[in-house]
XYZ file of N, CA and C in Angstrom:
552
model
N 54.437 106.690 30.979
C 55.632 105.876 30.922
C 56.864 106.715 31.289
N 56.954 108.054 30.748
C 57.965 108.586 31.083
C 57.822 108.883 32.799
N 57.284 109.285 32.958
C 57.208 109.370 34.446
C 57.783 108.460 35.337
N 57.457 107.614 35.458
C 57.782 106.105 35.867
C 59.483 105.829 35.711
N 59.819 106.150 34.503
C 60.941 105.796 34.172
C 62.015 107.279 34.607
N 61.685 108.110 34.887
C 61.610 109.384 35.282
C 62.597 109.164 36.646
N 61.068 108.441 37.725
C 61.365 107.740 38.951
C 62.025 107.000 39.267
N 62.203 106.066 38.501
C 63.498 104.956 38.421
C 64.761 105.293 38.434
N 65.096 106.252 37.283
C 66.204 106.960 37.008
C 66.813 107.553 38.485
N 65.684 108.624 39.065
C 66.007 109.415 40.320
C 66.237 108.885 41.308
N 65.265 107.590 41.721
C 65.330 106.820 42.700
C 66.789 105.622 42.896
N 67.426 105.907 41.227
C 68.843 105.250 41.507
C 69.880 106.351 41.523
N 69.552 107.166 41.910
C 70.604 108.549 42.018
C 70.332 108.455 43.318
N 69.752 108.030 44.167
C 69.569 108.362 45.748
C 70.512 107.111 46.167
N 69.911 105.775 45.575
C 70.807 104.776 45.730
C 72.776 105.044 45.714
N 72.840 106.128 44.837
C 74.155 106.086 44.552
C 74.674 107.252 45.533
N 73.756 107.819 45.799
C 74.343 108.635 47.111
C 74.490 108.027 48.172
N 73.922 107.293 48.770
C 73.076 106.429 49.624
C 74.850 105.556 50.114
N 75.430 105.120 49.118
C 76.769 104.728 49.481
C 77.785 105.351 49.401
N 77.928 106.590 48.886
C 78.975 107.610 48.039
C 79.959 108.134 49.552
N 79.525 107.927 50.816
C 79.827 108.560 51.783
C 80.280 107.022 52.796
N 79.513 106.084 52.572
C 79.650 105.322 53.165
C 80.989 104.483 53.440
N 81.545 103.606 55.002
C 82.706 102.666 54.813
C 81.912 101.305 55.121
N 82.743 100.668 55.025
C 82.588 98.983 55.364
C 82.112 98.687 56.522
N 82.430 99.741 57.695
C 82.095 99.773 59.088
C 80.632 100.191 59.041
N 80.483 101.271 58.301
C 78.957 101.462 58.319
C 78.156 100.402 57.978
N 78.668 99.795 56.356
C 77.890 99.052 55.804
C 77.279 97.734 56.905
N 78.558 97.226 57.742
C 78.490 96.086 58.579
C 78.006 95.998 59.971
N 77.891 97.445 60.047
C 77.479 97.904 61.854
C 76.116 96.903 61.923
N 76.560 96.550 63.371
C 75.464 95.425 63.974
C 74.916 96.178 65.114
N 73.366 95.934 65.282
C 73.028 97.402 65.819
C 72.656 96.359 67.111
N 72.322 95.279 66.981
C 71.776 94.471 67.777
C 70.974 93.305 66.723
N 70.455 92.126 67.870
C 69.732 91.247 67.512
C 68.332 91.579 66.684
N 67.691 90.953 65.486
C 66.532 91.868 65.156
C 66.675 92.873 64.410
N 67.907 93.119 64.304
C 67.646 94.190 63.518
C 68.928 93.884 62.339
N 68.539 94.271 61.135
C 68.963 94.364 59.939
C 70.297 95.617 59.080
N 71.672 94.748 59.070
C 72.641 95.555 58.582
C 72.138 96.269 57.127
N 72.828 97.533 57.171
C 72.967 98.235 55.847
C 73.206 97.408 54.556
N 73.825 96.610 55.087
C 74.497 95.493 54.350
C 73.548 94.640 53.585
N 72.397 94.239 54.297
C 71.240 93.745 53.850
C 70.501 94.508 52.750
N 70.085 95.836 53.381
C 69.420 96.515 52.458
C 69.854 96.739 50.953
N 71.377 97.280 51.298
C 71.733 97.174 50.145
C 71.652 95.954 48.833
N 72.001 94.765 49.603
C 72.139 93.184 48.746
C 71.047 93.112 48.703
N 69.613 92.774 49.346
C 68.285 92.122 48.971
C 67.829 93.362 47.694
N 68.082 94.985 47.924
C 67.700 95.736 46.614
C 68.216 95.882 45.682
N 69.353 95.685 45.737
C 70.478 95.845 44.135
C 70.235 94.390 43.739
N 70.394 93.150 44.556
C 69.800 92.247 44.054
C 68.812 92.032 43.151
N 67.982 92.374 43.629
C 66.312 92.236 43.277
C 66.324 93.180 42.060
N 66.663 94.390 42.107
C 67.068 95.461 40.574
C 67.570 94.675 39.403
N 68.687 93.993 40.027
C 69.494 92.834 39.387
C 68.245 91.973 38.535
N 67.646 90.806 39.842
C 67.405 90.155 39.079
C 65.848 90.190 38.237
N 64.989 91.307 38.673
C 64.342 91.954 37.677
C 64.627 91.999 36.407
N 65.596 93.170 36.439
C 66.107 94.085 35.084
C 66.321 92.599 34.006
N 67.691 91.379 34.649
C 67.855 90.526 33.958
C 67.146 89.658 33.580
N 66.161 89.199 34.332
C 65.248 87.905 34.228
C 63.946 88.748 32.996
N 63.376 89.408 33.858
C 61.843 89.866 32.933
C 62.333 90.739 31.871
N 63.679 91.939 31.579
C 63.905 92.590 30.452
C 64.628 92.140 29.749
N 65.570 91.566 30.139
C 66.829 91.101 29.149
C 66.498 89.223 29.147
N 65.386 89.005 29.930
C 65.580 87.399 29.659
C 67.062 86.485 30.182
N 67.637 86.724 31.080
C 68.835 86.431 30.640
C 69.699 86.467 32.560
N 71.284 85.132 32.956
C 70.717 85.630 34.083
C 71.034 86.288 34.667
N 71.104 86.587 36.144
C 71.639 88.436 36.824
C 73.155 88.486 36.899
N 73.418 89.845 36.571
C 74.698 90.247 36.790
C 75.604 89.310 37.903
N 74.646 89.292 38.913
C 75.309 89.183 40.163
C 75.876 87.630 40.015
N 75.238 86.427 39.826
C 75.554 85.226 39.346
C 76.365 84.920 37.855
N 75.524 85.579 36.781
C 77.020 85.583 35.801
C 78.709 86.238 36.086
N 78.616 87.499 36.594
C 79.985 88.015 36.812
C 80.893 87.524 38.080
N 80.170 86.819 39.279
C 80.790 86.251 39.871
C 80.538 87.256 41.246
N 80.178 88.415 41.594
C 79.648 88.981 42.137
C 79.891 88.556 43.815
N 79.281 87.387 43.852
C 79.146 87.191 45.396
C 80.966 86.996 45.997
N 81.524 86.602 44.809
C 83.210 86.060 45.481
C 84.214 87.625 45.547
N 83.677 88.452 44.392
C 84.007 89.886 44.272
C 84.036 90.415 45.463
N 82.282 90.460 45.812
C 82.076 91.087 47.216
C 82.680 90.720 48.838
N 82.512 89.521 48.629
C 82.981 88.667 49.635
C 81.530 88.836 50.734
N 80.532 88.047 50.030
C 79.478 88.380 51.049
C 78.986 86.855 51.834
N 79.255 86.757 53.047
C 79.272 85.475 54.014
C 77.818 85.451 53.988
N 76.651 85.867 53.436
C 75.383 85.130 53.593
C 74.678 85.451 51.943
N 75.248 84.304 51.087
C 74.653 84.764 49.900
C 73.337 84.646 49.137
N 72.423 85.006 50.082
C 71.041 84.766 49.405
C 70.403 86.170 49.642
N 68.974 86.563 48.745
C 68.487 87.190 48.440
C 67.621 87.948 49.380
N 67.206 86.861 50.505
C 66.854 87.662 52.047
C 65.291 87.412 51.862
N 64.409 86.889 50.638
C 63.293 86.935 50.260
C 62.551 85.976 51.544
N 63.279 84.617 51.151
C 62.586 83.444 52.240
C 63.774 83.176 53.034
N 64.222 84.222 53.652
C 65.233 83.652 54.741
C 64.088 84.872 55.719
N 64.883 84.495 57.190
C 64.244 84.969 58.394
C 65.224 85.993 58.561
N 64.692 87.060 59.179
C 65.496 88.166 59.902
C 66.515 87.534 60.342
N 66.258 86.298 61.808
C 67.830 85.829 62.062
C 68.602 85.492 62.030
N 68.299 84.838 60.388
C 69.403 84.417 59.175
C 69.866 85.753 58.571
N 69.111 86.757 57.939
C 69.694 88.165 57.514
C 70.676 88.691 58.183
N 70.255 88.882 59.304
C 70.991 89.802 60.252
C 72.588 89.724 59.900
N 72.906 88.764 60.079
C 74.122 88.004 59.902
C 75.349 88.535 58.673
N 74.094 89.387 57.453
C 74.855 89.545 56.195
C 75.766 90.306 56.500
N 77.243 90.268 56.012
C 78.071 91.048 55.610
C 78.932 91.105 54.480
N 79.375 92.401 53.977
C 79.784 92.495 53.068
C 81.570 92.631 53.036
N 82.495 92.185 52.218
C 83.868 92.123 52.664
C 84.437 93.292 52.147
N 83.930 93.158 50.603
C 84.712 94.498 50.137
C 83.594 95.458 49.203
N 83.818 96.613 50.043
C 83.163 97.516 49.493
C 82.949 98.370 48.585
N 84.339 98.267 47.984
C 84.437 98.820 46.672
C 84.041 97.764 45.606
N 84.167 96.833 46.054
C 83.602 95.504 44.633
C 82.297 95.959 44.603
N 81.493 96.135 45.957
C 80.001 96.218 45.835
C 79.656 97.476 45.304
N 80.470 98.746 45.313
C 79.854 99.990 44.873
C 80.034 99.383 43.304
N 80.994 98.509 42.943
C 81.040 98.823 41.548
C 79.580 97.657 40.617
N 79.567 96.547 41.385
C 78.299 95.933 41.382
C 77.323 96.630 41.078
N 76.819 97.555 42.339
C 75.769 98.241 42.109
C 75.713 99.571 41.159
N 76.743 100.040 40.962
C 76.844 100.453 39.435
C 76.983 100.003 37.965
N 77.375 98.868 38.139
C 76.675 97.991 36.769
C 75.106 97.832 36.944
N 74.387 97.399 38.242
C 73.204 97.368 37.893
C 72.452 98.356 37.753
N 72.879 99.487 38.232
C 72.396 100.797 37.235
C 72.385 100.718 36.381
N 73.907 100.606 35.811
C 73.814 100.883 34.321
C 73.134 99.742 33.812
N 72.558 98.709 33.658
C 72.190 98.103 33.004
C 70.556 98.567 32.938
N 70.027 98.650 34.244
C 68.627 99.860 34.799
C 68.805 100.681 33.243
N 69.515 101.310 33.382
C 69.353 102.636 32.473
C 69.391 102.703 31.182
N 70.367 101.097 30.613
C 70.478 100.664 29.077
C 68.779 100.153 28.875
N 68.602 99.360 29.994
C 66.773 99.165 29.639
C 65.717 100.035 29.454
N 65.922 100.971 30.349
C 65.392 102.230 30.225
C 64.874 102.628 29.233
N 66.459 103.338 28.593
C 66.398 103.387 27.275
C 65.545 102.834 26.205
N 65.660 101.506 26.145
C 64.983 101.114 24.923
C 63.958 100.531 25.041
N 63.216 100.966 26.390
C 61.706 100.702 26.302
C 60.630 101.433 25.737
N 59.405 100.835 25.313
C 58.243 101.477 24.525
C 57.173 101.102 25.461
N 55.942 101.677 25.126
C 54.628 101.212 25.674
C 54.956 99.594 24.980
N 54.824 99.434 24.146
C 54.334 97.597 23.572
C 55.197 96.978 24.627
N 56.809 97.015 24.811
C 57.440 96.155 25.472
C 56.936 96.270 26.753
N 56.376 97.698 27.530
C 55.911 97.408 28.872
C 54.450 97.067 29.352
N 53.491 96.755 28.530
C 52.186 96.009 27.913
C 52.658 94.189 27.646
N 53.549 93.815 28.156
C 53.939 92.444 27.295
C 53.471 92.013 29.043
N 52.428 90.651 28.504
C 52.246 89.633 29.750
C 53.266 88.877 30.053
N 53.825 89.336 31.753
C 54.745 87.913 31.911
C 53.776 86.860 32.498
N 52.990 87.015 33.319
C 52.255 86.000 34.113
C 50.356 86.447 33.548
N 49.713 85.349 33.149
C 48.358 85.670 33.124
C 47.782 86.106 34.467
N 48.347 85.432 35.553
C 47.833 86.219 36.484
C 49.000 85.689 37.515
N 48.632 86.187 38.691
C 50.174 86.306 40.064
C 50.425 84.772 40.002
N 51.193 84.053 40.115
C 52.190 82.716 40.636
C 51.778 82.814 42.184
N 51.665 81.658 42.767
C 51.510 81.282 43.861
C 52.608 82.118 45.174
N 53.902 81.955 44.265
C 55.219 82.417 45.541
C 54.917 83.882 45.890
N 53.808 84.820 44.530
C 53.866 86.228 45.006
C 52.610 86.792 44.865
N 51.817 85.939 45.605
C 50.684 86.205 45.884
C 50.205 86.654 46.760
N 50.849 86.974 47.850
C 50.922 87.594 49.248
C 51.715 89.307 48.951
N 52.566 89.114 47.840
C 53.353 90.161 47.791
C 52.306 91.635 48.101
N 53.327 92.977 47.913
C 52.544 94.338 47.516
C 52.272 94.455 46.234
N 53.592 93.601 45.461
C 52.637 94.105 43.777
C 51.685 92.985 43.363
N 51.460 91.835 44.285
C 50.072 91.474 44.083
C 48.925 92.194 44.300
N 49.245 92.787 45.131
C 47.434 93.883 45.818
C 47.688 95.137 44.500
N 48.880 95.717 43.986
C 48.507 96.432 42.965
C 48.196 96.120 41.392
N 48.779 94.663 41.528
C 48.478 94.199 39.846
C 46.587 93.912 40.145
N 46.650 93.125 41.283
C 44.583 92.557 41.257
C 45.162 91.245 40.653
N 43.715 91.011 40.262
C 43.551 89.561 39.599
C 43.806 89.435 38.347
N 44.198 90.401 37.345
C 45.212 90.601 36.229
C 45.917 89.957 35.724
N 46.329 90.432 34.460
C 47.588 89.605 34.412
C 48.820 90.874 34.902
N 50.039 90.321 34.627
C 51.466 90.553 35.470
C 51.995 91.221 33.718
N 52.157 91.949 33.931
C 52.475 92.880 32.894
C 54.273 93.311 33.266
N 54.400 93.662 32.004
C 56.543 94.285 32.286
C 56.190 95.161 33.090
N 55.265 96.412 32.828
C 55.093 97.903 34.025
C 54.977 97.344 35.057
N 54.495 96.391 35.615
C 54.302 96.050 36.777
C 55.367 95.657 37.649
N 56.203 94.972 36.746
C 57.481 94.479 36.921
C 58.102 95.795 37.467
N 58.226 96.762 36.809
C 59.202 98.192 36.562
C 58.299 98.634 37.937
N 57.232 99.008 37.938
C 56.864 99.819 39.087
C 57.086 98.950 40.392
N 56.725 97.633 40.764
C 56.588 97.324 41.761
C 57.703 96.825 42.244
N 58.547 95.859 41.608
C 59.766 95.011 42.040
C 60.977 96.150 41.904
N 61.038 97.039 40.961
C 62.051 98.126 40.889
C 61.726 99.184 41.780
N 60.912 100.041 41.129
C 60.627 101.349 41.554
C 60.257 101.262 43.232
N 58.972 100.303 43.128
C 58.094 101.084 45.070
C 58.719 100.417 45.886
N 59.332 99.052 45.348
C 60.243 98.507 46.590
C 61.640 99.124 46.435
N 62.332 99.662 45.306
C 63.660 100.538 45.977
C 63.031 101.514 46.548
N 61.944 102.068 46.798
C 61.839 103.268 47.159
C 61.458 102.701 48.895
N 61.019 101.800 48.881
C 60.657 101.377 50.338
C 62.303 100.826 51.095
N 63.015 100.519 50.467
C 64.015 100.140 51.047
C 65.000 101.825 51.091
N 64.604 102.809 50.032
C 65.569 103.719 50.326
C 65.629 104.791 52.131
N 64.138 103.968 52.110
C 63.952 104.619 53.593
C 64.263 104.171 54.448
N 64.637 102.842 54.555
C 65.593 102.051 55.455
C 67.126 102.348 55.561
N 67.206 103.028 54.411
C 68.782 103.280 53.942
C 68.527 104.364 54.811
N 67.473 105.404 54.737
C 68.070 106.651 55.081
C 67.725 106.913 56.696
N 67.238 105.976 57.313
C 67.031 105.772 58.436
C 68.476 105.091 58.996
N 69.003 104.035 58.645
C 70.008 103.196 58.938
C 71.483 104.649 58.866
N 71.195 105.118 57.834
C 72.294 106.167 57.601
C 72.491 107.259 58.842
N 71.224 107.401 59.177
C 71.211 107.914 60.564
C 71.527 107.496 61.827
N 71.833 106.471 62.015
C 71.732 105.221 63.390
C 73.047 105.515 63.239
N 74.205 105.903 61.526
C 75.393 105.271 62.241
C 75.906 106.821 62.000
N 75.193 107.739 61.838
C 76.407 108.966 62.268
C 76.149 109.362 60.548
N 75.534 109.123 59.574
C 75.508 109.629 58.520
C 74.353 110.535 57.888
N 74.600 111.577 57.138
C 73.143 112.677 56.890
C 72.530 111.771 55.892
N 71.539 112.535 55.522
C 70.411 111.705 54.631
C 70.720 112.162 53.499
N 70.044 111.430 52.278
C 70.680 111.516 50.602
C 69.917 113.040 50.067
N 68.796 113.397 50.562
C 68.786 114.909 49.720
C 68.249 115.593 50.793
N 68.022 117.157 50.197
C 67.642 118.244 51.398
C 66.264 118.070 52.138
C-alpha cells in the first residue's frame, strides 16, 4: 500500500512541474488537425484525479463541478474527453491559466488529504462486484479480470497508471513546444 501511494504522491509532483514553466500559449498551441492540445491532457487527467478522488473516496461531487471550475478556467469545450472524438478534443482550450494551476492544486491537495487517511480495509472496500458495462473495454478492466472493482483498483488504475500514461504525453507535448522535460 505504501508503495502505491508512494507513486501517487511522486507522480503528482511531476504533474506540478509539468505546468510550473508553462504559458497559456503553450497550454493552447495547436499543432495541427489530429492532434491533441496540452490543454486536453491536462483537463481529461486532473479531471479524472478529480472525479475519482471525489466520487469513489470522498463519495461526494468533483471539485471541478462544485467550485465552479469550468467558468474559473474559462474552458470552451467542457467535457471530460472520455466519449468525445479526437475532433471534438482537439478544439479544448483553456482561458486562464492561473485559475487552472490553482484547480489542479486543489486536486492534489485533496489526492493527498485521501492519501492520508487511507488503510488496507478502506482500499479492500468493493465498489463494483464486477466491471459495469461503460468500462469494460477499459485498461483497468484487463487488470481488475473478472473480479470485483475494489478502491486499490480505483487508486492504481484511474489515478496512478493513467496519470502516468498521460504524464508522457505531457512530456512529449512539452517538447513539441520548446519546453525540457519534468526530471533528469
Amino acid at each position: 500500500m505504501e508503495n502505491l501511494l508512494g507513486r501517487v504522491r511522486a507522480m503528482n509532483i511531476l504533474w506540478e512541474r509539468a505546468v510550473s514553466d508553462m504559458t497559456l500559449e503553450h497550454v493552447n498551441h495547436f499543432e495541427r488537425d489530429g492532434v491533441l492540445p496540452i490543454a486536453f491532457s491536462l483537463s481529461h487527467y486532473m479531471r479524472g484525479q478529480d472525479q475519482s478522488i471525489s466520487r469513489i473516496f470522498l463519495t461526494q461531487d468533483t471539485l471541478w463541478s462544485r467550485d465552479g471550475w469550468a467558468a474559473k478556467v474559462g474552458v470552451n469545450v467542457d467535457e471530460l474527453g472520455r466519449e468525445q472524438t479526437v475532433e471534438e478534443m482537439q478544439h479544448l482550450r483553456l482561458g486562464d491559466f492561473d485559475a487552472w494551476r490553482a484547480y489542479q492544486s486543489a486536486v492534489i491537495a485533496q489526492t493527498e488529504s485521501v492519501l492520508q487517511s487511507l488503510t488496507p480495509e478502506r482500499l479492500a472496500e468493493v465498489i463494483f462486484p464486477s466491471m459495469p458495462p461503460p468500462l469494460a473495454n477499459t485498461f483497468c478492466a484487463i487488470v481488475v479480470g473478472p473480479g470485483a472493482f475494489r478502491r486499490l483498483h480505483a487508486l492504481e488504475c484511474f489515478v496512478f497508471q493513467h496519470g502516468i500514461r498521460h504524464l508522457g504525453e505531457m512530456e512529449h507535448a512539452r517538447a513539441l513546444v520548446g519546453l525540457g522535460g519534468m526530471t533528469s
